[in-house]
Tab-separated table of C-alpha atoms in Angstrom:
chain	number	residue	atom	x	y	z
A	1	ASP	CA	10.799	-57.739	-79.120
A	2	ALA	CA	8.277	-60.342	-78.699
A	3	GLY	CA	5.637	-58.101	-80.808
A	4	ILE	CA	3.536	-57.608	-77.503
A	5	THR	CA	1.528	-54.590	-77.240
A	6	GLN	CA	-0.828	-53.517	-74.415
A	7	SER	CA	-3.313	-50.580	-74.113
A	8	PRO	CA	-3.951	-48.289	-72.565
A	9	ARG	CA	-0.692	-47.647	-71.137
A	10	HIS	CA	-2.057	-45.516	-68.320
A	11	LYS	CA	-5.447	-45.223	-67.114
A	12	VAL	CA	-7.112	-43.335	-64.177
A	13	THR	CA	-10.604	-44.372	-63.282
A	14	GLU	CA	-13.163	-44.237	-60.348
A	15	THR	CA	-14.325	-46.936	-58.002
A	16	GLY	CA	-17.341	-48.970	-59.452
A	17	THR	CA	-16.615	-48.294	-63.031
A	18	PRO	CA	-15.586	-51.179	-65.510
A	19	VAL	CA	-12.194	-51.542	-67.212
A	20	THR	CA	-10.845	-53.496	-70.045
A	21	LEU	CA	-6.991	-53.730	-70.645
A	22	ARG	CA	-6.016	-55.224	-74.004
A	23	CYS	CA	-3.004	-57.379	-74.741
A	24	HIS	CA	-2.083	-58.062	-78.488
A	25	GLN	CA	0.559	-60.320	-79.787
A	26	THR	CA	1.729	-60.706	-83.254
A	27	GLU	CA	3.375	-64.042	-83.268
A	28	ASN	CA	0.389	-66.307	-82.668
A	29	HIS	CA	1.835	-67.796	-79.346
A	30	ARG	CA	-0.370	-69.819	-77.732
A	31	TYR	CA	-0.058	-69.379	-74.183
A	32	MET	CA	-0.756	-65.698	-72.835
A	33	TYR	CA	-1.098	-64.360	-69.337
A	34	TRP	CA	-2.058	-61.358	-67.165
A	35	TYR	CA	0.057	-60.606	-64.059
A	36	ARG	CA	-0.315	-57.620	-61.496
A	37	GLN	CA	2.940	-56.235	-60.148
A	38	ASP	CA	2.721	-54.482	-56.603
A	39	PRO	CA	5.401	-53.294	-54.211
A	40	GLY	CA	6.422	-56.327	-51.863
A	41	HIS	CA	4.387	-58.748	-53.548
A	42	GLY	CA	6.252	-59.190	-56.805
A	43	LEU	CA	4.286	-60.372	-59.888
A	44	ARG	CA	1.324	-62.339	-59.041
A	45	LEU	CA	-0.866	-64.425	-62.144
A	46	ILE	CA	-4.281	-63.276	-62.551
A	47	HIS	CA	-5.392	-65.348	-65.303
A	48	TYR	CA	-3.959	-67.119	-68.241
A	49	SER	CA	-5.107	-68.409	-71.406
A	50	TYR	CA	-4.115	-71.542	-73.655
A	51	GLY	CA	-5.647	-70.976	-76.474
A	52	VAL	CA	-8.984	-69.332	-78.201
A	53	LYS	CA	-11.627	-69.480	-75.597
A	54	ASP	CA	-9.355	-71.768	-73.221
A	55	THR	CA	-8.646	-69.606	-70.119
A	56	ASP	CA	-7.987	-70.571	-66.371
A	57	LYS	CA	-7.598	-68.630	-63.017
A	58	GLY	CA	-4.550	-67.665	-61.440
A	59	GLU	CA	-3.257	-66.779	-58.107
A	60	VAL	CA	-5.307	-63.662	-57.739
A	61	SER	CA	-8.441	-63.979	-59.850
A	62	ASP	CA	-11.240	-62.510	-57.844
A	63	GLY	CA	-12.754	-59.342	-59.316
A	64	TYR	CA	-11.306	-59.943	-62.670
A	65	SER	CA	-12.604	-61.886	-65.752
A	66	VAL	CA	-10.660	-62.483	-69.324
A	67	SER	CA	-11.752	-63.167	-72.845
A	68	ARG	CA	-9.606	-64.586	-75.942
A	69	SER	CA	-11.951	-64.601	-78.887
A	70	LYS	CA	-8.782	-64.385	-81.178
A	71	THR	CA	-5.334	-66.078	-80.736
A	72	GLU	CA	-3.749	-62.291	-80.997
A	73	ASP	CA	-5.937	-60.670	-78.225
A	74	PHE	CA	-6.234	-61.490	-74.593
A	75	LEU	CA	-8.694	-59.027	-72.901
A	76	LEU	CA	-8.617	-58.496	-68.993
A	77	THR	CA	-11.710	-56.711	-67.582
A	78	LEU	CA	-12.319	-55.501	-64.128
A	79	GLU	CA	-16.039	-55.557	-64.001
A	80	SER	CA	-16.233	-52.849	-61.205
A	81	ALA	CA	-13.067	-51.620	-60.438
A	82	THR	CA	-11.968	-51.047	-56.661
A	83	SER	CA	-9.157	-49.112	-55.067
A	84	SER	CA	-7.287	-52.288	-54.429
A	85	GLN	CA	-6.886	-52.925	-58.023
A	86	THR	CA	-4.799	-49.831	-58.578
A	87	SER	CA	-1.521	-51.818	-60.038
A	88	VAL	CA	0.674	-52.241	-63.066
A	89	TYR	CA	-0.368	-55.163	-65.043
A	90	PHE	CA	1.738	-57.042	-67.286
A	91	CYS	CA	0.517	-59.041	-70.175
A	92	ALA	CA	3.320	-61.925	-71.038
A	93	ILE	CA	3.478	-64.583	-73.874
A	94	SER	CA	5.282	-68.073	-73.476
A	95	PRO	CA	6.996	-68.932	-76.634
A	96	GLY	CA	6.992	-72.502	-76.056
A	97	THR	CA	4.337	-75.258	-76.351
A	98	GLY	CA	3.159	-75.564	-72.826
A	99	HIS	CA	3.517	-73.756	-69.455
A	100	THR	CA	7.170	-72.786	-68.701
A	101	GLY	CA	8.821	-70.152	-66.697
A	102	GLU	CA	10.059	-68.373	-70.078
A	103	LEU	CA	7.867	-65.644	-70.246
A	104	PHE	CA	8.100	-62.294	-72.504
A	105	PHE	CA	6.403	-59.406	-71.055
A	106	GLY	CA	4.580	-56.291	-72.697
A	107	GLU	CA	5.312	-52.813	-71.658
A	108	GLY	CA	2.656	-52.842	-68.873
A	109	SER	CA	-0.568	-50.931	-68.205
A	110	ARG	CA	-0.434	-48.730	-64.901
A	111	LEU	CA	-4.168	-48.504	-63.627
A	112	THR	CA	-5.120	-46.163	-60.823
A	113	VAL	CA	-8.726	-46.458	-59.358
A	114	LEU	CA	-9.733	-43.353	-57.339
B	1	GLN	CA	1.295	-71.540	-50.195
B	2	LYS	CA	4.372	-71.731	-52.517
B	3	GLU	CA	7.073	-69.158	-51.728
B	4	VAL	CA	10.147	-67.605	-53.453
B	5	GLU	CA	11.871	-65.328	-50.954
B	6	GLN	CA	14.432	-62.470	-51.937
B	7	ASN	CA	16.541	-60.032	-49.765
B	8	SER	CA	14.403	-56.967	-51.184
B	9	GLY	CA	17.870	-54.983	-50.632
B	10	PRO	CA	18.932	-52.403	-51.936
B	11	LEU	CA	21.977	-54.302	-52.642
B	12	SER	CA	24.831	-51.839	-53.327
B	13	VAL	CA	28.132	-52.810	-55.264
B	14	PRO	CA	31.092	-50.947	-56.664
B	15	GLU	CA	31.612	-50.977	-60.349
B	16	GLY	CA	33.623	-54.019	-61.550
B	17	ALA	CA	32.963	-56.116	-58.335
B	18	ILE	CA	30.634	-59.164	-58.461
B	19	ALA	CA	26.965	-58.725	-57.448
B	20	SER	CA	25.557	-62.117	-55.524
B	21	LEU	CA	21.708	-62.128	-55.446
B	22	ASN	CA	20.158	-64.945	-53.648
B	23	CYS	CA	16.900	-66.806	-53.776
B	24	THR	CA	15.197	-69.508	-51.450
B	25	TYR	CA	11.990	-71.728	-52.408
B	26	SER	CA	9.587	-73.676	-50.604
B	27	ASP	CA	8.424	-76.077	-53.178
B	28	ARG	CA	10.460	-78.898	-53.514
B	29	GLY	CA	8.568	-79.855	-56.651
B	30	SER	CA	9.770	-76.798	-58.466
B	31	GLN	CA	11.878	-77.973	-61.360
B	32	SER	CA	13.247	-74.850	-63.047
B	33	PHE	CA	14.373	-71.256	-62.029
B	34	PHE	CA	14.235	-68.018	-63.869
B	35	TRP	CA	16.166	-64.749	-63.113
B	36	TYR	CA	14.446	-61.736	-64.743
B	37	ARG	CA	15.731	-58.110	-64.688
B	38	GLN	CA	13.510	-55.193	-64.467
B	39	TYR	CA	14.651	-51.731	-64.812
B	40	SER	CA	12.600	-49.035	-63.087
B	41	GLY	CA	9.301	-48.302	-64.843
B	42	LYS	CA	9.852	-51.070	-67.444
B	43	SER	CA	8.880	-54.706	-67.763
B	44	PRO	CA	10.638	-57.730	-66.582
B	45	GLU	CA	13.085	-59.343	-68.973
B	46	LEU	CA	14.430	-62.866	-68.942
B	47	ILE	CA	17.989	-62.985	-68.491
B	48	MET	CA	18.917	-66.606	-67.377
B	49	PHE	CA	17.173	-69.931	-66.598
B	50	ILE	CA	18.660	-73.049	-64.607
B	51	TYR	CA	17.096	-76.531	-64.510
B	52	SER	CA	20.022	-78.648	-63.155
B	53	ASN	CA	21.852	-78.134	-59.734
B	54	GLY	CA	25.430	-76.574	-60.207
B	55	ASP	CA	26.215	-73.356	-62.443
B	56	LYS	CA	25.258	-72.183	-65.484
B	57	GLU	CA	27.250	-69.034	-67.090
B	58	ASP	CA	26.291	-66.882	-69.663
B	59	GLY	CA	28.509	-63.856	-70.268
B	60	ARG	CA	29.015	-62.042	-67.025
B	61	PHE	CA	25.874	-63.735	-65.338
B	62	THR	CA	26.345	-67.302	-63.662
B	63	ALA	CA	23.389	-68.767	-62.089
B	64	GLN	CA	23.688	-71.384	-59.524
B	65	LEU	CA	21.317	-74.001	-58.168
B	66	ASN	CA	21.279	-75.996	-55.103
B	67	LYS	CA	18.013	-78.192	-54.829
B	68	ALA	CA	18.829	-80.149	-51.678
B	69	SER	CA	19.079	-76.600	-49.943
B	70	GLN	CA	16.426	-75.280	-52.188
B	71	TYR	CA	18.561	-72.383	-53.101
B	72	VAL	CA	19.101	-70.387	-56.067
B	73	SER	CA	21.745	-67.437	-56.840
B	74	LEU	CA	22.815	-65.040	-59.556
B	75	LEU	CA	26.428	-63.993	-59.840
B	76	ILE	CA	27.041	-60.805	-61.747
B	77	ARG	CA	30.906	-60.485	-62.323
B	78	ASP	CA	32.362	-57.049	-63.199
B	79	SER	CA	29.197	-55.057	-62.664
B	80	GLN	CA	28.394	-52.185	-64.380
B	81	PRO	CA	26.152	-49.133	-63.478
B	82	SER	CA	24.057	-50.563	-66.451
B	83	ASP	CA	23.304	-53.520	-64.127
B	84	SER	CA	21.331	-51.519	-61.496
B	85	ALA	CA	17.906	-52.804	-61.726
B	86	THR	CA	15.469	-55.070	-59.681
B	87	TYR	CA	16.512	-58.830	-60.183
B	88	LEU	CA	13.259	-60.981	-59.796
B	89	CYS	CA	13.934	-65.010	-59.176
B	90	ALA	CA	11.242	-67.269	-60.188
B	91	ALA	CA	10.418	-70.844	-59.658
B	92	TYR	CA	8.293	-73.162	-61.928
B	93	SER	CA	6.599	-76.279	-60.774
B	94	GLY	CA	5.623	-78.419	-63.802
B	95	SER	CA	3.207	-80.688	-61.594
B	96	ALA	CA	1.448	-77.569	-60.156
B	97	ARG	CA	1.903	-75.898	-63.560
B	98	GLN	CA	2.736	-72.912	-61.690
B	99	LEU	CA	5.430	-70.037	-61.581
B	100	THR	CA	6.018	-68.425	-58.433
B	101	PHE	CA	7.993	-64.844	-58.497
B	102	GLY	CA	9.964	-63.441	-55.562
B	103	SER	CA	9.265	-60.035	-54.923
B	104	GLY	CA	13.011	-58.794	-56.313
B	105	THR	CA	15.990	-57.598	-54.780
B	106	GLN	CA	16.998	-54.142	-56.214
B	107	LEU	CA	20.833	-53.585	-57.233
B	108	THR	CA	22.711	-50.513	-57.397
B	109	VAL	CA	26.005	-50.663	-58.997
B	110	LEU	CA	28.171	-47.402	-58.344
B	111	PRO	CA	30.335	-45.941	-60.456
């Protein structure tokens, strides 16, 4: 158990509303990631963080922002949700000291935008 | 665009058989390769990684890497119904600091 919890686990919202997903870890890992998973696309990186207040964009960052004000929390915000952002969102941590492909994932947050 | 390609399946094998899952990657700069297993409705979990050409064995799982052919595979020996899941291949490039996932192969092991 990598000590990662995501909230909410399920959310239904309407187009144009803001949405924030939270990822909380208990083991002080430096690297945290947000991915989305859609049928036929696999996992795609949205944003990642390499420390408090240190974040960078991933492959599909448009329409998303992130914040990390504490080591343990990494927030993903959709400022104005669109139907194309309906997806399953996974938070992940890397236990190493740098980027690697070794990731541990949270349980996922299923977001539906109507 | 860096790509990792997998046959989406579904791949069905009988219980006790060897399941062979394949993956190709486009970025020759990729240095390490990962296999994740994802049960339906669950999150991915890392089962194997490989950095060097050749085979790497861990229990019933063997990962194979051929960098010249840009090919990675995962063999599951003595397949069990509990191995039924989607298997995700991922390639990591240190220079690009990027991990790219394939879309996964769905495996069903028939009792």
